[in-house]
Amino acid sequence: MVFNYFYTIVFLVSVLLFLNIINRILFMRFVKRLPATQAGLKVNDLLDQKTFANLIGKLNSQEQEKAIKTRSWLIRIIVAMFVVIVLIIIVGILSYIA
């Protein structure tokens, strides 16, 4: 198989889509764990410290620990998605130059 930039971009886009699916699944599992369904809850609400503290304030200590771990995984996935997007841009620039 010939290595070229097209296959690299296709691979990176598939990784990005996979990370997006994982991110959605984790977020939906987090929302289901909340005692009352929060209408209109977004991922950005979890990234804001005050909003997150208000969301988990009503949970017991074990559920709070799970929520904090889920939040940290969501942040890691978002950072990984950012890195993949930057890599797609770099590979696109390199394919344009070459």
Short mmCIF file of C-alpha atoms in Angstrom, two decimals, residues 30-74:
data_model
loop_
_atom_site.label_atom_id
_atom_site.label_comp_id
_atom_site.label_asym_id
_atom_site.label_seq_id
_atom_site.Cartn_x
_atom_site.Cartn_y
_atom_site.Cartn_z
CA PHE A 30 -23.48 11.48 32.65
CA VAL A 31 -26.84 13.15 31.99
CA LYS A 32 -28.69 9.92 32.83
CA ARG A 33 -26.94 9.74 36.21
CA LEU A 34 -28.22 13.12 37.30
CA PRO A 35 -31.16 12.94 39.71
CA ALA A 36 -33.37 15.29 37.69
CA THR A 37 -33.13 15.45 33.92
CA GLN A 38 -31.55 18.74 32.98
CA ALA A 39 -33.27 20.13 29.91
CA GLY A 40 -30.84 21.72 27.51
CA LEU A 41 -27.69 20.55 29.29
CA LYS A 42 -24.64 20.91 27.06
CA VAL A 43 -21.02 19.78 27.25
CA ASN A 44 -20.01 23.41 27.84
CA ASP A 45 -22.02 23.34 31.06
CA LEU A 46 -19.74 20.58 32.33
CA LEU A 47 -16.63 22.57 31.44
CA ASP A 48 -17.78 25.60 33.45
CA GLN A 49 -16.68 25.09 37.06
CA LYS A 50 -19.62 26.92 38.69
CA THR A 51 -22.27 25.16 36.62
CA PHE A 52 -20.63 21.79 37.21
CA ALA A 53 -20.47 22.42 40.96
CA ASN A 54 -24.20 23.25 40.96
CA LEU A 55 -24.98 20.07 39.00
CA ILE A 56 -23.12 17.71 41.31
CA GLY A 57 -23.94 19.53 44.54
CA LYS A 58 -27.03 17.40 45.12
CA LEU A 59 -25.25 14.07 44.58
CA ASN A 60 -23.73 11.91 47.30
CA SER A 61 -19.95 11.61 47.59
CA GLN A 62 -19.62 8.43 45.51
CA GLU A 63 -21.73 9.83 42.69
CA GLN A 64 -19.78 13.11 42.85
CA GLU A 65 -16.53 11.18 42.42
CA LYS A 66 -17.94 9.38 39.37
CA ALA A 67 -19.13 12.69 37.93
CA ILE A 68 -15.70 14.26 38.40
CA LYS A 69 -14.02 11.29 36.71
CA THR A 70 -16.48 11.46 33.83
CA ARG A 71 -15.82 15.18 33.47
CA SER A 72 -12.07 14.59 33.37
CA TRP A 73 -12.51 11.96 30.65
CA LEU A 74 -14.69 14.32 28.65
#
